[in-house]
Coordinates of C-alpha atoms in Angstrom, one line a residue:
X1 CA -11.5 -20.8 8.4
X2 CA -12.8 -17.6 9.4
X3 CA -12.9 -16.3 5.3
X4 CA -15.8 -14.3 4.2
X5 CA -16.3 -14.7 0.4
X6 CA -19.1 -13.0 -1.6
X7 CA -19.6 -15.3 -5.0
X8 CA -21.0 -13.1 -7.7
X9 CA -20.0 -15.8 -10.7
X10 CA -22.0 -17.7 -12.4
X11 CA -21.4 -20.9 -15.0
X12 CA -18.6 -22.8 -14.1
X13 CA -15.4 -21.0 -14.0
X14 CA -15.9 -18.8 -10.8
X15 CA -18.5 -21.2 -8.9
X16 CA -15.6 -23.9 -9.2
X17 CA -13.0 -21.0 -7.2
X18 CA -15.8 -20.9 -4.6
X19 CA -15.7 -24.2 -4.3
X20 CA -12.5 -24.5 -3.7
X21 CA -12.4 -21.7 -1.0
X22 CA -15.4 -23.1 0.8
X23 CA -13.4 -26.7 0.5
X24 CA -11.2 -24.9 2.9
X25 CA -13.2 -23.7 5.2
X26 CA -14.8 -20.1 4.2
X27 CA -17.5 -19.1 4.5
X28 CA -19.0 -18.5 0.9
X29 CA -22.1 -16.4 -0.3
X30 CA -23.4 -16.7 -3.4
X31 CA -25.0 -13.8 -4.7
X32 CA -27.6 -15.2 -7.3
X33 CA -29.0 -12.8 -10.4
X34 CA -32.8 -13.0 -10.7
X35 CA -33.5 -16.2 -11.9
X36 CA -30.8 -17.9 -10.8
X37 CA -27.2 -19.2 -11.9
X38 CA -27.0 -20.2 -15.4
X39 CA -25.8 -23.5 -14.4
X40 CA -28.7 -24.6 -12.7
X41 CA -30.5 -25.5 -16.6
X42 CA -27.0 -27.6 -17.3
X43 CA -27.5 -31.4 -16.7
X44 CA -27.3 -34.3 -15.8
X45 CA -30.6 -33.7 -13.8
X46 CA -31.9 -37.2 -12.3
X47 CA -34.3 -39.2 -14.6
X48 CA -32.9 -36.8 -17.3
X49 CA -35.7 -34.2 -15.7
X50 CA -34.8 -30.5 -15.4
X51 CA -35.1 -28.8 -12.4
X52 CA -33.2 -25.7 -11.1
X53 CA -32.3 -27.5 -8.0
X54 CA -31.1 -30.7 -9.4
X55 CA -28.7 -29.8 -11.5
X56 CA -25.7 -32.2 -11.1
X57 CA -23.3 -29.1 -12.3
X58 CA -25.1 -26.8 -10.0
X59 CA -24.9 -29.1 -7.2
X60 CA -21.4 -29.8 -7.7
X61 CA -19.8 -26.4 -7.9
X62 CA -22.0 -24.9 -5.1
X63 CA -22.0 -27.2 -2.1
X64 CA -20.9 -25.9 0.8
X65 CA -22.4 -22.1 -0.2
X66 CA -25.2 -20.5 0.9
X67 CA -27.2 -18.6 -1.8
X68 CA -29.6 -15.6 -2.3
X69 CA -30.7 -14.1 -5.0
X70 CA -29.4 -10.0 -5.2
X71 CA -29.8 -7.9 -8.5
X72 CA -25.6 -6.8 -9.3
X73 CA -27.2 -4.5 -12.1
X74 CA -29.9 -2.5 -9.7
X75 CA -29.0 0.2 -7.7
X76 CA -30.4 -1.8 -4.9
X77 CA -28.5 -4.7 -5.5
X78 CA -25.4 -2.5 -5.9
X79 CA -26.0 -1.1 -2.2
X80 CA -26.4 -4.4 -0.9
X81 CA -23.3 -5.4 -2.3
X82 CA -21.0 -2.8 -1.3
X83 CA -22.9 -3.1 2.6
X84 CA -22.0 -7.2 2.2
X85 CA -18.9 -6.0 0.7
X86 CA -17.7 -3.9 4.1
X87 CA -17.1 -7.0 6.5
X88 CA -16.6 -9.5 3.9
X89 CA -12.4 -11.0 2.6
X90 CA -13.1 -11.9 -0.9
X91 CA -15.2 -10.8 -3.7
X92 CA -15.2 -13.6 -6.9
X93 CA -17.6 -12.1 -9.8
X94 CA -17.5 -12.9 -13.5
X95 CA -19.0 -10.0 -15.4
X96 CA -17.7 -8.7 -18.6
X97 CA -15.1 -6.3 -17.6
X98 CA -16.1 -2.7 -16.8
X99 CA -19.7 -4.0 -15.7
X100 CA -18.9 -3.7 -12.0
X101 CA -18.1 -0.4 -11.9
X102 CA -21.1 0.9 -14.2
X103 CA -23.6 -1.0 -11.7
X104 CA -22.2 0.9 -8.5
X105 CA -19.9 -1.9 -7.1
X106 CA -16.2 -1.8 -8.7
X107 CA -12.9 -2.4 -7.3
X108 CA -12.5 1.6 -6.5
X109 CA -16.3 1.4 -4.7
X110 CA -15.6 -1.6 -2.9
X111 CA -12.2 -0.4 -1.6
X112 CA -13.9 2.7 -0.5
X113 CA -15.9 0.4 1.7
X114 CA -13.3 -2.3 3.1
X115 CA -9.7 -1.3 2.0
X116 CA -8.6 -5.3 3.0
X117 CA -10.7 -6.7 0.2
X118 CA -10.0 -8.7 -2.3
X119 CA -11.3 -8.4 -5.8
X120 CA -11.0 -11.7 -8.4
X121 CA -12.5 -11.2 -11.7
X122 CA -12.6 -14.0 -13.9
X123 CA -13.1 -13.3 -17.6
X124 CA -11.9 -14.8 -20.6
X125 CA -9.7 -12.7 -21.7
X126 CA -8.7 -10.2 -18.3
X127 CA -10.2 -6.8 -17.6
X128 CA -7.6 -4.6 -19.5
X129 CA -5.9 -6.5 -22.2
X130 CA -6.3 -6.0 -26.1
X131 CA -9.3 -9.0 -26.0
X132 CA -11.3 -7.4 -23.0
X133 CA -14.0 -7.3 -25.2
X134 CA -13.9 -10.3 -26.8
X135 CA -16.0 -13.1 -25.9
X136 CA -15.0 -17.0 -24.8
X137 CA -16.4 -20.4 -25.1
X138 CA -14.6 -23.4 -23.8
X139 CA -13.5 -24.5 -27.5
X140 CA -11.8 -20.7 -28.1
X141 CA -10.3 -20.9 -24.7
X142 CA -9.0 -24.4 -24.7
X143 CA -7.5 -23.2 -28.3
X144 CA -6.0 -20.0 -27.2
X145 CA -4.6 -21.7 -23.9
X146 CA -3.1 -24.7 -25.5
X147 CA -4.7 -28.0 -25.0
X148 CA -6.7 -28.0 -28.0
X149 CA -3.2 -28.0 -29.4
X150 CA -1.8 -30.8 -27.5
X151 CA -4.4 -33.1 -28.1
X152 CA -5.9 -35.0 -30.7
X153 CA -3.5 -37.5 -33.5
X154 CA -0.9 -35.3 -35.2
X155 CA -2.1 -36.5 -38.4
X156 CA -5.4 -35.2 -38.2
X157 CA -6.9 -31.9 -36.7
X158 CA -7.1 -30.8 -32.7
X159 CA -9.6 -32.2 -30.3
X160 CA -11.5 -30.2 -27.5
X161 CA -11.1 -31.8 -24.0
X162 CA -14.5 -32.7 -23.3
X163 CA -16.4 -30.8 -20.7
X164 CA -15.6 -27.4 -18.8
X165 CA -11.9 -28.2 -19.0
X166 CA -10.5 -24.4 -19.4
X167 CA -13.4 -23.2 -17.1
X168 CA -11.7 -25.5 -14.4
X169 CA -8.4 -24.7 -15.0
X170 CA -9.5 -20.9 -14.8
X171 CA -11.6 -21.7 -11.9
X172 CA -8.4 -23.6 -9.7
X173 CA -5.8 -21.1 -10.9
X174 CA -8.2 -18.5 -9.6
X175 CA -8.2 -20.2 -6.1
X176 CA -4.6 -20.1 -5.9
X177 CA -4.1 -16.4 -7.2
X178 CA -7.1 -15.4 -4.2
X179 CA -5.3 -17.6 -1.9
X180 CA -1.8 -15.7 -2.0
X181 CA -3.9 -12.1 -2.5
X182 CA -5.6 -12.8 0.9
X183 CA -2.3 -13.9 2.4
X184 CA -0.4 -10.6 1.3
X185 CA -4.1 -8.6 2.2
X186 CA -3.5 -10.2 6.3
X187 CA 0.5 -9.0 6.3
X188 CA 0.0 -5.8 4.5
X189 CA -3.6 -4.6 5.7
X190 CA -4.7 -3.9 1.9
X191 CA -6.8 -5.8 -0.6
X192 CA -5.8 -6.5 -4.5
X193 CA -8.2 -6.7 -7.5
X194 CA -7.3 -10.3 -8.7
X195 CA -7.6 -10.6 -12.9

């Protein structure tokens, strides 16, 4: 209780770490791009009838949040992110890596701001590692990770887990990673950037 978390993620991955924070009690804003979070065109809709705000996947990984819609890639939105930024404990966003800090609002800028912050970027393959720039679908990251492996007959060829399986898994293990960064940030008086 008493956590302020600013949700720049989108899809499933870092909507499902807000969740979990604002399970616990934060208090979680979601920072929309214009249009929307992807999510919101992913079913199951009721009647089988799109709608941005019946989206069972939406739904799901953003109760408890309040949204508004901020542009992360305008220099407008970038100000309003670092001002949020300033009295806020957590910042979750998903962007490929180094896209923060060319849109105005990095880990360096937002620890200019609010030195207690912390920073969790969820990507599929980290922010500095040899496969920054690689891109990830569930199947590639449930084969990389290991459960593609471990499932299926052995006679016969892997299976993907069905749904968002990694995405949750990244999403939770997220959560805890946050969880023990905000802990050290109340002891210590200074954030960490979370990847």
């Amino acid at each position: 209780d008493g956590w302020r978390v600013l949700e720049l993620a989108r899809n499933v991955a870092g909507p499902f770490l807000g969740k979990h924070l604002a399970d616990q009690g934060a208090e979680v804003s979601k920072l929309e791009p214009p249009g929307g979070d992807p999510s919101r065109a992913f079913g199951p809709f009721p009647d089988d009838v799109p709608h941005p705000e019946r989206s069972g996947l939406f739904l799901h990984l953003n109760r408890g949040k309040r949204s508004r819609a901020v542009d992360p890639a305008s220099p407008e939105g970038a100000g309003e992110i670092r001002a949020l930024a300033a009295s806020a404990d957590v910042l979750v966003e998903d962007y490929a890596p180094g896209q923060a800090e060319a849109w105005g609002w990095g880990y360096e800028a937002l620890q200019a701001v609010n030195p207690s912050l912390v920073m969790t970027s969820i990507t599929p393959f980290g922010q500095f590692g040899p496969y920054r720039s690689f891109r990830g679908s569930e199947l590639t990251l449930q084969a990389l990770g290991g459960p593609l492996y471990t499932n299926g007959h052995e006679t016969r060829y892997p299976l993907k887990l069905a749904g968002h399986f990694a995405h949750y898994h990244a999403g939770l293990m997220g959560s805890v990673a946050t969880l023990m960064a905000l802990r050290r940030a109340e002891r210590e008086g200074r954030g960490d950037w979370v990847d």
